[in-house]
């Protein structure tokens, strides 16, 4: 039997990695996209003829019901969210609608159409915020430090609640930061890898950053989507921390990235207080023992490999951009 999966947020970093992963497992892959005046499908460009896209929106309950009824997925991965922490301070209500209540809307649609659909919720280490213990496990209390983190706590608990209350196979994956060459350019890792490449190739002078002391447990997105899928293949639904168990500072990421292109980062990086947050999360480090034990999951890409992978991809892309521009002006 061919399995059908529906991914909300298929145009995002994780959506594109997950779609590719599921296609390799012979799934029929459907994606939910929201309408925009210009299409925003770059990350799934090479998968376009193998995935089926449908318009719907996390803000529109009936559009979700109709979509799920039309696709009748066996597995639904809810990756769509307003995912950028600084924007959540500027647009807290919209963040609450997308990132928090949006989860309930998807769960309600499942409950109405077919409660047998297996559900994955993209929860986040941001829920730990001002951490109560280190490393963080599934049992560590939450203390979110942004409207985004608060909305994700709501999404996490409503997922647990629908599992316990309505017997839905609902899992919450508490994923720590995961990155890739497809990461949005406003997130710190990609901002750094892109800048290192541009500065190396002479098309940028400086890199302005905020809190260099922030520490994160950074992994590779390709490894993390495998954990999402594994959660939905178990006999019983549960919640899992997905992390590498290692933390590094933003400064260390910068050092490695610039070292990789043979430059001294101190000559190029400047602090701009505009990138400080009203309340930041200073340190995060996860303990993924449960995922390791029960899912057989462990990360494959190391921190230095991740940094090099991202910088190399940006070097290649920026080189091509420069060559294309030269060709156009010739
Ligand atoms: P991205 O920001 O790259 O992608 C977010 C996706 O959500 C995009 O496809 C976006 O569509 C879609 N989306 C946003 N709002 C709506 C809406 N109202 N209706 C329909 N679709 C919408 O995020 P990532 O891929 O990095 O993350 C995936 C999920 O995992 C998110 O929920 C994020 O919060 C969570 N997460 C991410 C972690 C990480 O380190 N990457 C760690 C822990 C959790 P569009 O292209 O139209 O904007
Ligand atoms: P985060 O990721 O907030 O952890 O959320 P981000 O890369 O934005 O920030 C990580 C840390 O870097 C510090 N920082 C900067 N951040 C940005 N974006 N830009 C800068 O110039 C800069 N300088 C320093 C930040 O202060 C922060 O401490 C990501 C998102 O993917 C969420 O959706 C997800 O839930 C969490 O990871 C886990």
mmCIF file of C-alpha atoms and ligand atoms in Angstrom:
data_model
loop_
_atom_site.group_PDB
_atom_site.id
_atom_site.type_symbol
_atom_site.label_atom_id
_atom_site.label_comp_id
_atom_site.label_asym_id
_atom_site.label_seq_id
_atom_site.Cartn_x
_atom_site.Cartn_y
_atom_site.Cartn_z
ATOM 1 C CA UNK A 1 0.000 0.000 0.000
ATOM 2 C CA UNK A 2 1.310 3.450 -0.916
ATOM 3 C CA UNK A 3 1.353 5.698 2.117
ATOM 4 C CA UNK A 4 0.151 9.275 1.772
ATOM 5 C CA UNK A 5 1.704 12.117 3.738
ATOM 6 C CA UNK A 6 0.521 15.703 4.019
ATOM 7 C CA UNK A 7 3.068 18.345 4.994
ATOM 8 C CA UNK A 8 2.073 21.830 6.118
ATOM 9 C CA UNK A 9 5.006 24.233 5.654
ATOM 10 C CA UNK A 10 6.375 22.243 2.705
ATOM 11 C CA UNK A 11 7.995 25.396 1.269
ATOM 12 C CA UNK A 12 10.139 25.846 4.399
ATOM 13 C CA UNK A 13 13.547 24.381 5.227
ATOM 14 C CA UNK A 14 12.222 21.301 7.026
ATOM 15 C CA UNK A 15 9.304 20.809 4.639
ATOM 16 C CA UNK A 16 11.635 20.456 1.674
ATOM 17 C CA UNK A 17 13.962 17.991 3.454
ATOM 18 C CA UNK A 18 11.014 15.967 4.741
ATOM 19 C CA UNK A 19 9.314 15.849 1.330
ATOM 20 C CA UNK A 20 12.512 14.523 -0.253
ATOM 21 C CA UNK A 21 12.962 11.967 2.533
ATOM 22 C CA UNK A 22 9.372 10.676 2.190
ATOM 23 C CA UNK A 23 9.589 10.493 -1.622
ATOM 24 C CA UNK A 24 12.675 8.304 -1.219
ATOM 25 C CA UNK A 25 10.520 6.046 0.957
ATOM 26 C CA UNK A 26 7.936 5.865 -1.844
ATOM 27 C CA UNK A 27 5.306 7.970 -0.115
ATOM 28 C CA UNK A 28 2.735 9.936 -2.076
ATOM 29 C CA UNK A 29 3.593 13.426 -0.840
ATOM 30 C CA UNK A 30 1.103 16.281 -0.586
ATOM 31 C CA UNK A 31 1.960 19.779 0.582
ATOM 32 C CA UNK A 32 -0.115 22.622 1.901
ATOM 33 C CA UNK A 33 0.848 26.051 0.586
ATOM 34 C CA UNK A 34 -0.678 29.455 1.121
ATOM 35 C CA UNK A 35 -1.474 31.707 -1.770
ATOM 36 C CA UNK A 36 0.942 34.498 -2.555
ATOM 37 C CA UNK A 37 1.036 36.912 -5.479
ATOM 38 C CA UNK A 38 4.401 35.456 -6.458
ATOM 39 C CA UNK A 39 5.219 31.783 -5.921
ATOM 40 C CA UNK A 40 7.744 30.946 -3.249
ATOM 41 C CA UNK A 41 8.640 27.368 -4.127
ATOM 42 C CA UNK A 42 12.454 27.579 -4.587
ATOM 43 C CA UNK A 43 13.239 25.033 -1.913
ATOM 44 C CA UNK A 44 11.043 22.400 -3.535
ATOM 45 C CA UNK A 45 11.818 23.344 -7.150
ATOM 46 C CA UNK A 46 13.493 20.005 -7.887
ATOM 47 C CA UNK A 47 10.560 18.079 -6.332
ATOM 48 C CA UNK A 48 7.754 20.011 -8.010
ATOM 49 C CA UNK A 49 6.682 17.257 -10.405
ATOM 50 C CA UNK A 50 6.696 14.642 -7.616
ATOM 51 C CA UNK A 51 4.683 16.431 -4.908
ATOM 52 C CA UNK A 52 1.073 17.566 -5.059
ATOM 53 C CA UNK A 53 0.504 21.060 -3.721
ATOM 54 C CA UNK A 54 -2.803 22.348 -2.337
ATOM 55 C CA UNK A 55 -3.764 25.812 -1.180
ATOM 56 C CA UNK A 56 -4.989 26.190 2.392
ATOM 57 C CA UNK A 57 -4.094 28.293 5.413
ATOM 58 C CA UNK A 58 -3.586 27.669 9.103
ATOM 59 C CA UNK A 59 -5.892 30.615 9.784
ATOM 60 C CA UNK A 60 -8.794 29.113 7.853
ATOM 61 C CA UNK A 61 -10.425 26.151 9.581
ATOM 62 C CA UNK A 62 -12.612 25.079 6.675
ATOM 63 C CA UNK A 63 -9.723 25.149 4.229
ATOM 64 C CA UNK A 64 -7.929 22.651 6.507
ATOM 65 C CA UNK A 65 -10.957 20.381 6.782
ATOM 66 C CA UNK A 66 -11.423 20.371 3.002
ATOM 67 C CA UNK A 67 -7.732 19.741 2.381
ATOM 68 C CA UNK A 68 -7.508 16.801 4.789
ATOM 69 C CA UNK A 69 -10.729 15.345 3.444
ATOM 70 C CA UNK A 70 -9.412 15.599 -0.127
ATOM 71 C CA UNK A 71 -5.964 14.125 0.574
ATOM 72 C CA UNK A 72 -6.923 11.621 3.309
ATOM 73 C CA UNK A 73 -3.311 11.303 4.465
ATOM 74 C CA UNK A 74 -2.048 8.480 6.652
ATOM 75 C CA UNK A 75 0.449 10.874 8.224
ATOM 76 C CA UNK A 76 0.238 14.632 8.689
ATOM 77 C CA UNK A 77 3.334 16.671 9.534
ATOM 78 C CA UNK A 78 2.477 20.128 10.875
ATOM 79 C CA UNK A 79 5.580 22.168 10.109
ATOM 80 C CA UNK A 80 3.887 25.444 9.139
ATOM 81 C CA UNK A 81 4.429 28.267 11.596
ATOM 82 C CA UNK A 82 5.711 31.806 11.944
ATOM 83 C CA UNK A 83 9.149 30.513 12.901
ATOM 84 C CA UNK A 84 11.389 33.575 13.308
ATOM 85 C CA UNK A 85 11.745 34.558 16.975
ATOM 86 C CA UNK A 86 12.438 38.334 16.515
ATOM 87 C CA UNK A 87 9.307 38.761 14.365
ATOM 88 C CA UNK A 88 7.257 37.168 17.134
ATOM 89 C CA UNK A 89 8.062 40.161 19.381
ATOM 90 C CA UNK A 90 6.755 42.502 16.660
ATOM 91 C CA UNK A 91 3.753 40.388 15.644
ATOM 92 C CA UNK A 92 2.826 38.450 18.793
ATOM 93 C CA UNK A 93 -0.861 38.065 17.959
ATOM 94 C CA UNK A 94 -0.269 36.748 14.452
ATOM 95 C CA UNK A 95 2.381 34.399 15.878
ATOM 96 C CA UNK A 96 -0.164 33.133 18.398
ATOM 97 C CA UNK A 97 -2.667 32.521 15.600
ATOM 98 C CA UNK A 98 -0.243 30.644 13.283
ATOM 99 C CA UNK A 99 2.121 28.956 15.657
ATOM 100 C CA UNK A 100 -0.244 28.310 18.557
ATOM 101 C CA UNK A 101 -3.924 28.141 17.549
ATOM 102 C CA UNK A 102 -2.986 26.828 14.085
ATOM 103 C CA UNK A 103 -2.081 23.519 15.752
ATOM 104 C CA UNK A 104 -5.551 23.203 17.261
ATOM 105 C CA UNK A 105 -7.122 23.972 13.904
ATOM 106 C CA UNK A 106 -5.193 21.127 12.267
ATOM 107 C CA UNK A 107 -6.020 18.745 15.139
ATOM 108 C CA UNK A 108 -9.710 19.705 14.980
ATOM 109 C CA UNK A 109 -9.721 19.012 11.246
ATOM 110 C CA UNK A 110 -8.176 15.574 11.873
ATOM 111 C CA UNK A 111 -10.701 14.874 14.605
ATOM 112 C CA UNK A 112 -13.540 15.740 12.274
ATOM 113 C CA UNK A 113 -12.324 14.019 9.096
ATOM 114 C CA UNK A 114 -10.444 10.944 10.323
ATOM 115 C CA UNK A 115 -9.029 10.567 13.861
ATOM 116 C CA UNK A 116 -6.819 7.693 12.642
ATOM 117 C CA UNK A 117 -4.477 10.100 10.839
ATOM 118 C CA UNK A 118 -1.079 10.146 12.542
ATOM 119 C CA UNK A 119 -0.016 13.650 13.524
ATOM 120 C CA UNK A 120 3.422 15.214 14.019
ATOM 121 C CA UNK A 121 3.751 18.623 15.705
ATOM 122 C CA UNK A 122 6.910 20.696 15.194
ATOM 123 C CA UNK A 123 7.636 21.701 18.773
ATOM 124 C CA UNK A 124 10.790 23.547 19.711
ATOM 125 C CA UNK A 125 13.622 23.863 22.206
ATOM 126 C CA UNK A 126 12.573 27.525 22.445
ATOM 127 C CA UNK A 127 9.924 26.216 24.882
ATOM 128 C CA UNK A 128 12.743 25.649 27.423
ATOM 129 C CA UNK A 129 13.820 29.302 27.071
ATOM 130 C CA UNK A 130 15.325 30.303 30.385
ATOM 131 C CA UNK A 131 16.439 26.764 31.048
ATOM 132 C CA UNK A 132 15.526 25.102 34.329
ATOM 133 C CA UNK A 133 18.174 22.370 33.997
ATOM 134 C CA UNK A 134 20.867 21.184 31.614
ATOM 135 C CA UNK A 135 20.695 19.232 29.409
ATOM 136 C CA UNK A 136 16.980 19.511 28.636
ATOM 137 C CA UNK A 137 14.851 16.364 28.373
ATOM 138 C CA UNK A 138 11.167 15.658 27.689
ATOM 139 C CA UNK A 139 10.563 16.228 31.422
ATOM 140 C CA UNK A 140 12.309 19.594 31.786
ATOM 141 C CA UNK A 141 9.785 22.340 32.678
ATOM 142 C CA UNK A 142 9.163 24.992 30.024
ATOM 143 C CA UNK A 143 10.016 28.683 30.484
ATOM 144 C CA UNK A 144 9.588 30.323 27.069
ATOM 145 C CA UNK A 145 11.238 33.714 26.469
ATOM 146 C CA UNK A 146 9.442 34.967 23.358
ATOM 147 C CA UNK A 147 5.887 35.109 21.993
ATOM 148 C CA UNK A 148 7.076 32.396 19.578
ATOM 149 C CA UNK A 149 8.176 30.157 22.465
ATOM 150 C CA UNK A 150 4.908 30.790 24.308
ATOM 151 C CA UNK A 151 2.890 29.864 21.197
ATOM 152 C CA UNK A 152 4.931 26.673 20.759
ATOM 153 C CA UNK A 153 4.208 25.685 24.382
ATOM 154 C CA UNK A 154 0.507 25.973 23.578
ATOM 155 C CA UNK A 155 0.999 23.883 20.421
ATOM 156 C CA UNK A 156 2.876 21.251 22.404
ATOM 157 C CA UNK A 157 0.268 20.885 25.136
ATOM 158 C CA UNK A 158 -2.706 20.870 22.759
ATOM 159 C CA UNK A 159 -0.987 18.011 20.909
ATOM 160 C CA UNK A 160 -0.580 16.083 24.175
ATOM 161 C CA UNK A 161 -4.166 16.928 25.059
ATOM 162 C CA UNK A 162 -5.644 15.593 21.796
ATOM 163 C CA UNK A 163 -3.585 12.422 22.207
ATOM 164 C CA UNK A 164 -4.896 11.871 25.731
ATOM 165 C CA UNK A 165 -8.421 13.216 25.211
ATOM 166 C CA UNK A 166 -9.329 11.973 21.737
ATOM 167 C CA UNK A 167 -6.942 9.062 21.306
ATOM 168 C CA UNK A 168 -5.269 10.669 18.281
ATOM 169 C CA UNK A 169 -1.831 9.318 17.358
ATOM 170 C CA UNK A 170 -0.220 12.703 18.001
ATOM 171 C CA UNK A 171 3.502 13.215 18.626
ATOM 172 C CA UNK A 172 5.345 16.353 19.591
ATOM 173 C CA UNK A 173 8.951 16.492 18.405
ATOM 174 C CA UNK A 174 10.889 18.918 20.600
ATOM 175 C CA UNK A 175 13.546 19.764 18.060
ATOM 176 C CA UNK A 176 16.606 21.805 18.899
ATOM 177 C CA UNK A 177 18.017 24.217 16.271
ATOM 178 C CA UNK A 178 18.715 22.508 12.979
ATOM 179 C CA UNK A 179 20.246 24.148 9.989
ATOM 180 C CA UNK A 180 21.231 23.490 6.377
ATOM 181 C CA UNK A 181 22.069 25.312 3.157
ATOM 182 C CA UNK A 182 18.277 25.789 2.823
ATOM 183 C CA UNK A 183 17.952 27.645 6.135
ATOM 184 C CA UNK A 184 16.312 31.092 5.829
ATOM 185 C CA UNK A 185 18.928 33.847 5.567
ATOM 186 C CA UNK A 186 17.633 35.755 8.601
ATOM 187 C CA UNK A 187 18.586 32.941 11.006
ATOM 188 C CA UNK A 188 22.021 33.411 12.511
ATOM 189 C CA UNK A 189 23.805 30.371 11.014
ATOM 190 C CA UNK A 190 22.801 31.087 7.438
ATOM 191 C CA UNK A 191 23.391 34.812 7.905
ATOM 192 C CA UNK A 192 26.959 33.920 8.911
ATOM 193 C CA UNK A 193 27.628 31.322 6.180
ATOM 194 C CA UNK A 194 26.228 33.656 3.508
ATOM 195 C CA UNK A 195 28.315 36.595 4.795
ATOM 196 C CA UNK A 196 31.521 34.519 5.020
ATOM 197 C CA UNK A 197 31.032 33.517 1.371
ATOM 198 C CA UNK A 198 30.209 37.068 0.206
ATOM 199 C CA UNK A 199 33.091 38.646 2.077
ATOM 200 C CA UNK A 200 35.475 36.013 0.722
ATOM 201 C CA UNK A 201 34.265 36.718 -2.826
ATOM 202 C CA UNK A 202 34.504 40.489 -2.367
ATOM 203 C CA UNK A 203 30.822 41.387 -2.579
ATOM 204 C CA UNK A 204 30.242 42.258 1.103
ATOM 205 C CA UNK A 205 32.396 44.168 3.612
ATOM 206 C CA UNK A 206 30.953 43.581 7.061
ATOM 207 C CA UNK A 207 28.728 41.231 9.007
ATOM 208 C CA UNK A 208 26.548 42.811 11.707
ATOM 209 C CA UNK A 209 25.399 40.491 14.482
ATOM 210 C CA UNK A 210 23.757 40.648 17.929
ATOM 211 C CA UNK A 211 24.478 38.370 20.884
ATOM 212 C CA UNK A 212 27.656 36.393 20.093
ATOM 213 C CA UNK A 213 27.570 34.608 23.453
ATOM 214 C CA UNK A 214 24.251 32.824 22.822
ATOM 215 C CA UNK A 215 24.758 29.065 22.815
ATOM 216 C CA UNK A 216 22.741 26.613 20.796
ATOM 217 C CA UNK A 217 22.641 22.876 20.192
ATOM 218 C CA UNK A 218 22.909 22.966 16.377
ATOM 219 C CA UNK A 219 22.244 19.936 14.173
ATOM 220 C CA UNK A 220 21.612 19.229 10.488
ATOM 221 C CA UNK A 221 18.004 19.465 9.193
ATOM 222 C CA UNK A 222 18.448 16.338 7.043
ATOM 223 C CA UNK A 223 19.084 14.279 10.191
ATOM 224 C CA UNK A 224 16.170 15.832 12.071
ATOM 225 C CA UNK A 225 13.413 15.098 9.520
ATOM 226 C CA UNK A 226 14.322 11.403 9.861
ATOM 227 C CA UNK A 227 13.413 11.658 13.564
ATOM 228 C CA UNK A 228 10.013 13.172 12.665
ATOM 229 C CA UNK A 229 9.200 10.217 10.465
ATOM 230 C CA UNK A 230 10.459 7.660 13.000
ATOM 231 C CA UNK A 231 8.092 9.084 15.641
ATOM 232 C CA UNK A 232 5.083 8.308 13.444
ATOM 233 C CA UNK A 233 6.248 4.710 12.797
ATOM 234 C CA UNK A 234 6.115 3.635 16.465
ATOM 235 C CA UNK A 235 3.405 1.509 18.103
ATOM 236 C CA UNK A 236 2.548 4.279 20.534
ATOM 237 C CA UNK A 237 2.663 8.071 20.167
ATOM 238 C CA UNK A 238 4.979 10.041 22.459
ATOM 239 C CA UNK A 239 7.060 13.224 22.683
ATOM 240 C CA UNK A 240 10.756 13.263 21.890
ATOM 241 C CA UNK A 241 13.655 15.651 22.305
ATOM 242 C CA UNK A 242 15.787 15.698 19.142
ATOM 243 C CA UNK A 243 19.236 17.235 19.637
ATOM 244 C CA UNK A 244 22.951 16.566 19.275
ATOM 245 C CA UNK A 245 23.798 16.985 22.978
ATOM 246 C CA UNK A 246 26.551 19.519 22.136
ATOM 247 C CA UNK A 247 26.320 23.274 22.427
ATOM 248 C CA UNK A 248 28.346 25.981 20.715
ATOM 249 C CA UNK A 249 28.245 29.771 20.825
ATOM 250 C CA UNK A 250 27.379 32.062 17.925
ATOM 251 C CA UNK A 251 31.016 33.249 18.210
ATOM 252 C CA UNK A 252 32.262 29.679 17.617
ATOM 253 C CA UNK A 253 30.044 29.365 14.549
ATOM 254 C CA UNK A 254 31.498 32.632 13.197
ATOM 255 C CA UNK A 255 35.081 31.531 13.928
ATOM 256 C CA UNK A 256 34.682 28.212 12.119
ATOM 257 C CA UNK A 257 32.866 29.714 9.132
ATOM 258 C CA UNK A 258 35.485 32.419 8.547
ATOM 259 C CA UNK A 259 38.327 29.999 9.213
ATOM 260 C CA UNK A 260 36.908 27.791 6.471
ATOM 261 C CA UNK A 261 37.305 30.599 3.914
ATOM 262 C CA UNK A 262 40.733 31.580 5.316
ATOM 263 C CA UNK A 263 39.691 34.896 6.911
ATOM 264 C CA UNK A 264 40.084 36.406 10.400
ATOM 265 C CA UNK A 265 36.480 37.003 11.542
ATOM 266 C CA UNK A 266 37.471 39.816 13.920
ATOM 267 C CA UNK A 267 38.230 42.079 10.949
ATOM 268 C CA UNK A 268 34.720 41.736 9.535
ATOM 269 C CA UNK A 269 32.208 41.170 12.332
ATOM 270 C CA UNK A 270 30.606 44.084 14.167
ATOM 271 C CA UNK A 271 27.957 44.171 16.840
ATOM 272 C CA UNK A 272 24.698 45.944 16.055
ATOM 273 C CA UNK A 273 22.404 46.222 19.087
ATOM 274 C CA UNK A 274 19.437 46.153 16.682
ATOM 275 C CA UNK A 275 19.926 42.377 16.641
ATOM 276 C CA UNK A 276 19.590 42.026 20.416
ATOM 277 C CA UNK A 277 16.229 40.595 21.499
ATOM 278 C CA UNK A 278 13.927 41.987 24.204
ATOM 279 C CA UNK A 279 14.497 38.667 25.990
ATOM 280 C CA UNK A 280 16.988 36.150 24.599
ATOM 281 C CA UNK A 281 17.538 32.473 25.200
ATOM 282 C CA UNK A 282 21.154 32.300 26.311
ATOM 283 C CA UNK A 283 21.829 28.598 26.239
ATOM 284 C CA UNK A 284 20.192 25.404 25.030
ATOM 285 C CA UNK A 285 21.490 21.851 25.029
ATOM 286 C CA UNK A 286 19.310 18.776 24.554
ATOM 287 C CA UNK A 287 19.435 15.219 25.826
ATOM 288 C CA UNK A 288 18.030 12.992 23.055
ATOM 289 C CA UNK A 289 18.406 9.714 24.995
ATOM 290 C CA UNK A 290 14.746 8.758 24.540
ATOM 291 C CA UNK A 291 14.924 9.270 20.765
ATOM 292 C CA UNK A 292 18.129 7.275 20.691
ATOM 293 C CA UNK A 293 16.721 4.434 22.800
ATOM 294 C CA UNK A 294 13.191 4.180 21.370
ATOM 295 C CA UNK A 295 13.553 5.452 17.799
ATOM 296 C CA UNK A 296 17.120 4.303 17.170
ATOM 297 C CA UNK A 297 17.805 7.904 16.057
ATOM 298 C CA UNK A 298 21.116 9.679 16.232
ATOM 299 C CA UNK A 299 22.543 12.618 14.314
ATOM 300 C CA UNK A 300 25.101 11.927 11.587
ATOM 301 C CA UNK A 301 26.445 15.380 10.707
ATOM 302 C CA UNK A 302 28.812 16.983 13.252
ATOM 303 C CA UNK A 303 28.985 20.688 14.095
ATOM 304 C CA UNK A 304 32.153 21.429 12.049
ATOM 305 C CA UNK A 305 30.724 19.429 9.118
ATOM 306 C CA UNK A 306 27.524 21.466 9.289
ATOM 307 C CA UNK A 307 29.396 24.788 9.251
ATOM 308 C CA UNK A 308 31.542 23.704 6.302
ATOM 309 C CA UNK A 309 28.532 22.333 4.398
ATOM 310 C CA UNK A 310 26.688 25.654 4.752
ATOM 311 C CA UNK A 311 29.674 27.844 3.840
ATOM 312 C CA UNK A 312 30.564 25.654 0.826
ATOM 313 C CA UNK A 313 26.994 25.796 -0.469
ATOM 314 C CA UNK A 314 26.926 29.598 -0.114
ATOM 315 C CA UNK A 315 30.314 29.959 -1.819
ATOM 316 C CA UNK A 316 29.015 27.969 -4.762
ATOM 317 C CA UNK A 317 25.770 29.916 -4.947
ATOM 318 C CA UNK A 318 27.386 33.375 -4.647
ATOM 319 C CA UNK A 319 30.049 32.457 -7.242
ATOM 320 C CA UNK A 320 27.258 31.539 -9.630
ATOM 321 C CA UNK A 321 25.359 34.761 -8.902
ATOM 322 C CA UNK A 322 28.491 36.799 -9.659
ATOM 323 C CA UNK A 323 29.133 34.866 -12.882
ATOM 324 C CA UNK A 324 25.491 35.327 -13.988
ATOM 325 C CA UNK A 325 25.665 39.075 -13.296
ATOM 326 C CA UNK A 326 28.935 39.361 -15.255
ATOM 327 C CA UNK A 327 27.391 37.495 -18.177
ATOM 328 C CA UNK A 328 24.329 39.761 -18.107
ATOM 329 C CA UNK A 329 26.395 42.989 -18.194
ATOM 330 C CA UNK A 330 28.757 41.767 -20.914
HETATM 331 P P1 LIG B 1 10.537 27.878 7.910
HETATM 332 O O1 LIG B 1 10.323 29.257 8.432
HETATM 333 O O2 LIG B 1 11.653 27.624 6.953
HETATM 334 O O3 LIG B 1 9.174 27.374 7.215
HETATM 335 C C1 LIG B 1 7.914 27.676 7.757
HETATM 336 C C2 LIG B 1 6.817 27.186 6.821
HETATM 337 O O4 LIG B 1 5.524 27.517 7.368
HETATM 338 C C3 LIG B 1 6.861 27.808 5.423
HETATM 339 O O5 LIG B 1 6.571 26.806 4.485
HETATM 340 C C4 LIG B 1 5.717 28.833 5.487
HETATM 341 O O6 LIG B 1 5.156 29.109 4.227
HETATM 342 C C5 LIG B 1 4.705 28.072 6.328
HETATM 343 N N1 LIG B 1 3.649 28.911 6.884
HETATM 344 C C6 LIG B 1 3.784 29.947 7.730
HETATM 345 N N2 LIG B 1 2.598 30.448 8.031
HETATM 346 C C7 LIG B 1 1.641 29.744 7.354
HETATM 347 C C8 LIG B 1 0.216 29.807 7.261
HETATM 348 N N3 LIG B 1 -0.503 30.692 7.904
HETATM 349 N N4 LIG B 1 -0.418 28.898 6.471
HETATM 350 C C9 LIG B 1 0.287 27.991 5.797
HETATM 351 N N5 LIG B 1 1.638 27.880 5.845
HETATM 352 C C10 LIG B 1 2.308 28.759 6.617
HETATM 353 O O7 LIG B 1 10.679 26.918 9.183
HETATM 354 P P2 LIG B 1 11.528 25.554 9.375
HETATM 355 O O8 LIG B 1 11.357 24.702 8.191
HETATM 356 O O9 LIG B 1 12.868 25.902 9.877
HETATM 357 O O10 LIG B 1 10.763 24.921 10.624
HETATM 358 C C11 LIG B 1 9.629 24.054 10.441
HETATM 359 C C12 LIG B 1 8.832 24.012 11.726
HETATM 360 O O11 LIG B 1 9.650 23.533 12.791
HETATM 361 C C13 LIG B 1 8.303 25.365 12.208
HETATM 362 O O12 LIG B 1 7.063 25.132 12.835
HETATM 363 C C14 LIG B 1 9.331 25.817 13.232
HETATM 364 O O13 LIG B 1 8.754 26.702 14.154
HETATM 365 C C15 LIG B 1 9.699 24.474 13.846
HETATM 366 N N6 LIG B 1 11.014 24.355 14.431
HETATM 367 C C16 LIG B 1 12.125 24.656 13.667
HETATM 368 C C17 LIG B 1 13.385 24.448 14.175
HETATM 369 C C18 LIG B 1 14.612 24.759 13.383
HETATM 370 O O14 LIG B 1 15.698 24.839 13.990
HETATM 371 N N7 LIG B 1 14.529 24.902 12.071
HETATM 372 C C19 LIG B 1 13.570 23.903 15.555
HETATM 373 C C20 LIG B 1 12.338 23.588 16.235
HETATM 374 C C21 LIG B 1 11.122 23.803 15.669
HETATM 375 P P3 LIG B 1 5.645 30.337 3.306
HETATM 376 O O15 LIG B 1 6.768 29.761 2.456
HETATM 377 O O16 LIG B 1 4.423 30.658 2.546
HETATM 378 O O17 LIG B 1 6.125 31.437 4.209
HETATM 379 P P1 LIG B 2 16.587 30.813 17.275
HETATM 380 O O1 LIG B 2 17.494 30.992 15.960
HETATM 381 O O2 LIG B 2 16.086 32.109 17.796
HETATM 382 O O3 LIG B 2 17.350 29.934 18.213
HETATM 383 O O4 LIG B 2 15.310 30.053 16.687
HETATM 384 P P2 LIG B 2 18.334 32.215 15.396
HETATM 385 O O5 LIG B 2 19.300 31.628 14.441
HETATM 386 O O6 LIG B 2 17.465 33.332 14.910
HETATM 387 O O7 LIG B 2 19.125 32.777 16.703
HETATM 388 C C1 LIG B 2 20.021 31.990 17.444
HETATM 389 C C2 LIG B 2 20.789 32.866 18.440
HETATM 390 O O8 LIG B 2 21.680 33.718 17.713
HETATM 391 C C3 LIG B 2 21.646 35.013 18.291
HETATM 392 N N1 LIG B 2 22.046 36.016 17.296
HETATM 393 C C4 LIG B 2 21.382 36.327 16.172
HETATM 394 N N2 LIG B 2 20.263 35.784 15.621
HETATM 395 C C5 LIG B 2 19.855 36.282 14.431
HETATM 396 N N3 LIG B 2 18.768 35.730 13.854
HETATM 397 N N4 LIG B 2 20.513 37.297 13.793
HETATM 398 C C6 LIG B 2 21.638 37.875 14.303
HETATM 399 O O9 LIG B 2 22.219 38.798 13.725
HETATM 400 C C7 LIG B 2 22.106 37.348 15.544
HETATM 401 N N5 LIG B 2 23.175 37.641 16.337
HETATM 402 C C8 LIG B 2 23.128 36.828 17.378
HETATM 403 C C9 LIG B 2 20.201 35.179 18.750
HETATM 404 O O10 LIG B 2 20.118 36.217 19.727
HETATM 405 C C10 LIG B 2 19.904 33.788 19.291
HETATM 406 O O11 LIG B 2 20.279 33.708 20.637
HETATM 407 C C11 LIG B 2 15.422 28.992 15.746
HETATM 408 C C12 LIG B 2 14.165 29.007 14.866
HETATM 409 O O12 LIG B 2 14.340 28.085 13.815
HETATM 410 C C13 LIG B 2 12.943 28.610 15.665
HETATM 411 O O13 LIG B 2 11.839 28.456 14.773
HETATM 412 C C14 LIG B 2 13.235 27.269 16.345
HETATM 413 O O14 LIG B 2 12.126 26.867 17.110
HETATM 414 C C15 LIG B 2 14.472 27.390 17.221
HETATM 415 O O15 LIG B 2 15.569 27.759 16.407
HETATM 416 C C16 LIG B 2 14.813 26.070 17.918
#
